[in-house]
Amino acid sequence: MYDVVLLTLGSERDAPGGCGSGGACCGGATGDSPAQGTTAADAPEQAGGERCETPRVPVLACADALTARGARVETVTARSDKEIDEVLARLDGPARPDGLTWPDPDSKTRLVVATASDAQLRAVLRRLVRRYAPPPSRRPDDLASNRTVPDLPPVGVLPLDPARSTAHRDLAAQLGLPRDPAAVAAAVLDGTARRLDLLRNDGGSVTLDGALLGAADDNGRPLHWRGRVEVDDTVLSNGDEPLLACAIGNAGGYARLDDVALLGAPDPTDGKVEVAVAVPVVTRSALGRKRVRLEVRRARGRAASVLPRDEKLPYLDDGVAGELSRKRSWWTEPGAWAVWAA
């Protein structure tokens, strides 16, 4: 039978409002508004309120379901990258002649990540990539030519807030993954590994769902910005015209902006990234009246880049807010990560 590690990220690693409905940690009262973190772009904002010393109810229920099936279960709360890495080290394979750290494809240890947000799941995947991606100077012959990382170990996804399956289309909902703790346990022990594409970027991070670039005013109305947007050899914007938004999609979390369809049908299994820009176009009627329509340009490819012309360009990437001040490139790692699915 399997050893299963149920990994929860501590409250200081939670994304904004990501510690449960209303931002309450461990089901308790909501604390003060989250304070912006000062670590890397992937470190989600700090959440106020109590620290999650006691595992959330879904974690305990999942652990009970796993134990009932004979699995040896350990629950771990990680509050730093180092503590995440200590858990991921259990997925390492045997020593290789080339000295690279590599995942064990026959591991009897399975990992379940209890997620209050997609940002938390991304934080774990980012550490997996950092652990197993070989440096370019030591690229092994057994690494696929279209990849920079090996097949990452599959993870089970345990959503901590089932209400979000209807209120918010998180990645688990988009992928049709189970949300009930017992069903998650069954998928981890009896299911199959469903391999998915991963987006890496030259900022050292990863994207599981997608990113939305653009600014808004205090009333939520999009503001104009300028930037050069490219997908492989296709230029969606040369940087001279105003844009309202740019969506970069591995999955469909950022497919729409209000009532505007940005992305067509992003598929996290097709080895492509879909990119769209929303461009306001001014036209005049036969009577000379000015009208503004929104033109959406789309392209799909292996890689995409955005070079902002403005000083700082706000963005959301898997729910994590940041600002872009220089060129950022994303590229697809086909089938690099996997989830346990029923």
XYZ file of C-alpha atoms in Angstrom:
342
model
C 0.000 0.000 0.000
C 1.026 3.590 -0.465
C 2.501 6.164 1.874
C 0.466 9.336 1.364
C 1.566 12.807 2.407
C -1.232 15.350 2.816
C 0.473 18.708 2.328
C -1.144 21.952 3.460
C 0.476 25.353 3.049
C 0.550 27.469 6.189
C -1.497 30.632 6.508
C 1.448 32.907 5.748
C 1.671 31.340 2.266
C -2.022 31.752 1.454
C -3.139 33.860 -1.455
C -5.454 36.830 -0.809
C -8.671 35.450 0.677
C -7.256 31.996 0.039
C -7.602 30.528 3.526
C -11.277 29.713 3.068
C -14.443 31.627 2.417
C -13.967 35.274 3.343
C -10.297 34.713 4.081
C -10.915 32.930 7.395
C -8.143 30.516 8.385
C -9.066 27.049 9.663
C -12.737 27.934 9.559
C -12.259 30.643 12.180
C -13.028 34.345 12.115
C -11.561 36.477 9.403
C -8.514 38.484 10.442
C -7.271 41.769 9.087
C -6.842 42.314 5.364
C -3.855 40.412 3.941
C -0.564 42.255 3.878
C 1.451 42.173 0.669
C 4.316 39.669 0.866
C 7.865 40.675 0.122
C 9.196 37.406 -1.293
C 9.315 36.213 -4.891
C 6.354 36.720 -7.211
C 5.120 33.199 -6.465
C 4.902 33.716 -2.719
C 1.204 34.463 -2.155
C 0.194 37.356 0.044
C 0.139 36.845 3.793
C -3.258 36.188 5.320
C -4.356 37.732 8.580
C -5.929 35.798 11.414
C -4.852 32.658 13.225
C -2.191 30.253 12.004
C -3.528 26.961 10.716
C -2.020 24.723 13.427
C -4.989 22.341 13.215
C -5.672 20.719 9.809
C -8.848 21.815 8.098
C -11.849 19.458 8.187
C -11.446 18.307 4.528
C -7.823 17.327 5.284
C -8.870 15.236 8.274
C -11.688 13.633 6.275
C -9.346 12.780 3.410
C -6.786 11.350 5.831
C -9.480 9.160 7.409
C -10.604 7.911 3.988
C -7.032 7.082 2.994
C -6.341 5.320 6.304
C -9.526 3.291 5.971
C -8.146 1.955 2.691
C -4.903 0.876 4.347
C -2.673 3.777 3.318
C -0.088 5.136 5.724
C -0.949 8.829 5.976
C 1.020 11.798 7.257
C -0.277 15.371 7.330
C 2.285 18.147 6.938
C 1.817 21.910 7.116
C 4.608 23.737 5.273
C 5.294 27.411 5.920
C 8.377 27.883 3.765
C 9.894 26.691 0.511
C 12.363 24.641 2.551
C 9.552 22.773 4.276
C 7.842 22.122 0.937
C 11.135 20.818 -0.446
C 11.498 18.410 2.483
C 8.185 16.830 1.503
C 9.016 16.708 -2.203
C 12.331 14.970 -1.474
C 10.298 11.863 -0.626
C 9.417 11.605 -4.324
C 13.064 11.383 -5.431
C 14.210 8.403 -7.432
C 17.405 6.373 -7.033
C 20.754 8.059 -7.539
C 21.648 8.549 -11.201
C 25.098 8.183 -12.755
C 24.921 11.818 -13.900
C 24.195 13.023 -10.357
C 20.875 14.683 -11.257
C 17.968 14.674 -8.812
C 15.136 12.881 -10.622
C 11.618 11.806 -9.648
C 10.951 8.133 -8.997
C 8.423 6.879 -11.584
C 7.691 3.846 -9.379
C 7.416 5.704 -6.086
C 5.169 4.207 -3.430
C 4.724 7.670 -1.921
C 1.841 9.776 -3.169
C 1.362 13.461 -2.589
C -1.941 15.240 -1.973
C -1.906 19.035 -1.927
C -4.707 20.645 0.063
C -5.377 23.889 -1.786
C -7.283 26.968 -0.725
C -6.392 28.572 -4.078
C -4.721 27.811 -7.385
C -1.831 29.965 -6.158
C -1.068 27.397 -3.461
C -1.033 24.530 -5.942
C 1.260 26.554 -8.169
C 3.615 27.187 -5.234
C 4.103 23.429 -4.868
C 4.531 22.839 -8.611
C 7.087 25.625 -8.729
C 9.160 23.831 -6.116
C 8.807 20.545 -8.044
C 10.182 22.249 -11.144
C 13.057 23.777 -9.210
C 13.883 20.411 -7.696
C 13.884 18.338 -10.866
C 14.702 20.716 -13.756
C 18.323 20.069 -14.779
C 20.581 23.043 -15.566
C 21.002 23.581 -19.330
C 24.667 22.601 -19.092
C 23.712 19.179 -17.710
C 20.744 18.332 -19.920
C 20.496 14.503 -19.987
C 19.907 12.436 -23.118
C 16.748 10.873 -21.669
C 14.949 14.244 -21.401
C 12.372 14.821 -24.154
C 13.523 17.301 -26.793
C 10.473 19.547 -26.253
C 10.877 19.711 -22.470
C 13.188 21.249 -19.882
C 11.821 19.140 -17.008
C 11.131 15.400 -16.686
C 7.688 13.994 -15.992
C 6.869 15.504 -12.613
C 5.258 13.221 -10.004
C 1.443 13.290 -10.082
C -0.277 15.164 -7.278
C -3.684 14.742 -5.748
C -5.643 17.987 -5.432
C -7.855 18.452 -2.381
C -9.846 21.720 -2.634
C -10.388 23.168 0.828
C -13.451 25.196 -0.143
C -16.006 23.104 -2.061
C -18.245 26.192 -2.452
C -15.800 27.527 -5.014
C -16.793 24.785 -7.445
C -19.737 26.979 -8.399
C -18.680 30.459 -7.286
C -15.248 30.346 -8.856
C -13.955 28.171 -11.675
C -10.700 27.145 -10.078
C -8.427 24.669 -11.807
C -9.896 21.657 -10.035
C -13.358 22.607 -11.300
C -12.096 23.186 -14.833
C -10.397 19.783 -14.891
C -13.428 18.019 -13.413
C -11.435 16.772 -10.424
C -13.268 15.463 -7.357
C -13.802 17.883 -4.461
C -15.205 15.498 -1.859
C -12.362 14.289 0.409
C -13.351 10.633 0.108
C -13.486 10.906 -3.682
C -10.075 12.587 -3.704
C -8.708 9.698 -1.621
C -10.155 7.168 -4.079
C -8.612 8.992 -7.036
C -5.187 9.031 -5.348
C -5.254 5.317 -4.564
C -7.211 3.913 -7.529
C -7.197 6.608 -10.204
C -4.914 7.317 -13.118
C -2.350 10.038 -13.626
C -3.741 12.641 -16.015
C -0.820 14.483 -17.566
C -1.173 18.220 -18.234
C 0.844 20.952 -19.889
C 2.822 23.364 -17.752
C 3.828 26.915 -18.601
C 7.282 28.000 -17.462
C 8.495 31.580 -17.709
C 11.802 33.376 -17.702
C 10.974 34.968 -14.351
C 11.602 31.599 -12.729
C 7.965 30.724 -12.122
C 5.296 28.436 -13.559
C 1.678 28.863 -14.632
C -0.936 26.113 -14.361
C -4.092 27.946 -15.460
C -3.232 31.287 -17.029
C -2.406 34.950 -16.671
C -4.336 38.159 -17.287
C -2.377 41.345 -17.940
C -3.899 44.805 -17.688
C -4.969 47.547 -15.325
C -8.358 48.768 -14.104
C -9.645 51.942 -12.455
C -11.327 52.128 -9.063
C -14.632 51.072 -10.632
C -13.108 48.004 -12.273
C -13.110 49.459 -15.791
C -10.107 48.365 -17.879
C -7.481 51.033 -18.559
C -5.476 51.399 -21.736
C -1.881 50.189 -21.806
C 0.651 49.413 -24.508
C 2.875 46.436 -25.053
C 4.320 44.173 -27.714
C 2.652 40.753 -27.620
C 4.002 37.839 -29.647
C 3.086 34.164 -30.004
C 5.828 32.225 -31.772
C 6.239 34.271 -34.983
C 2.822 35.977 -34.772
C 2.674 39.578 -33.519
C -0.683 40.341 -31.897
C 0.335 43.883 -30.997
C 3.473 45.788 -31.926
C 3.263 48.009 -28.856
C 2.059 51.166 -30.589
C -1.701 50.744 -30.102
C -3.697 50.800 -26.859
C -4.717 47.471 -25.305
C -7.315 46.738 -22.684
C -6.183 43.241 -21.730
C -3.970 40.326 -22.653
C -4.855 36.776 -21.640
C -2.354 33.933 -21.657
C -4.148 30.638 -21.265
C -3.022 27.135 -20.503
C -6.525 26.398 -19.186
C -9.664 28.543 -19.183
C -9.577 30.525 -15.943
C -8.920 33.793 -17.775
C -10.904 33.034 -20.918
C -13.328 35.917 -20.329
C -13.079 39.536 -19.242
C -16.526 40.497 -17.968
C -18.791 39.750 -20.940
C -15.961 39.617 -23.503
C -14.642 36.229 -24.644
C -10.868 36.560 -24.812
C -9.637 33.001 -25.290
C -11.312 30.518 -27.581
C -10.828 27.015 -26.213
C -7.569 26.705 -24.267
C -6.684 23.053 -23.672
C -4.086 22.099 -21.018
C -3.328 18.860 -22.873
C -2.638 20.077 -26.424
C 0.921 21.321 -25.960
C -0.033 24.884 -26.945
C -0.527 28.186 -25.165
C -3.416 30.371 -26.338
C -2.984 34.137 -26.198
C -5.463 36.936 -26.844
C -5.363 40.717 -26.762
C -8.368 43.042 -26.526
C -7.904 46.161 -28.684
C -10.352 49.089 -28.652
C -10.986 50.175 -32.254
C -12.618 53.529 -33.041
C -15.013 53.639 -35.993
C -17.465 56.226 -37.307
C -20.998 55.688 -38.456
C -22.415 57.053 -41.726
C -23.509 60.113 -39.737
C -19.998 60.635 -38.420
C -20.689 59.465 -34.895
C -17.720 57.927 -33.128
C -18.071 54.378 -31.910
C -15.662 52.101 -30.092
C -15.725 48.366 -30.643
C -13.518 45.764 -29.043
C -11.375 43.698 -31.361
C -10.032 40.431 -29.952
C -6.974 38.953 -31.644
C -5.924 35.405 -30.843
C -3.044 33.086 -31.600
C -1.800 29.704 -30.391
C 1.748 28.427 -30.250
C 4.569 26.977 -28.235
C 5.709 30.236 -26.614
C 4.489 33.764 -25.930
C 6.038 37.014 -24.770
C 4.837 40.398 -23.529
C 7.020 43.511 -23.545
C 5.234 46.360 -21.713
C 5.768 49.882 -23.015
C 4.432 51.409 -19.812
C 6.465 51.627 -16.628
C 4.569 48.929 -14.729
C 1.906 46.575 -16.030
C -0.320 44.889 -13.409
C -1.188 41.244 -13.902
C -2.752 38.183 -12.280
C -1.017 34.842 -12.745
C -2.861 31.837 -11.275
C -4.525 34.319 -8.934
C -1.287 35.934 -7.750
C -1.021 39.682 -8.379
C 2.164 41.307 -9.624
C 3.586 44.039 -11.822
C 5.541 43.554 -15.017
C 8.206 46.114 -15.883
C 10.249 44.149 -18.408
C 9.742 41.516 -21.062
C 8.292 38.232 -19.837
C 8.249 35.028 -21.871
C 6.190 31.892 -21.282
C 6.723 28.521 -22.955
C 4.865 25.228 -22.875
C 6.169 22.063 -21.268
C 3.816 19.462 -22.804
C 2.558 16.898 -20.299
C 5.083 17.963 -17.672
C 2.845 17.666 -14.612
C -0.026 15.393 -13.651
C -2.988 15.069 -11.320
C -4.586 11.956 -9.905
C -8.013 11.675 -11.522
C -10.816 9.184 -11.052
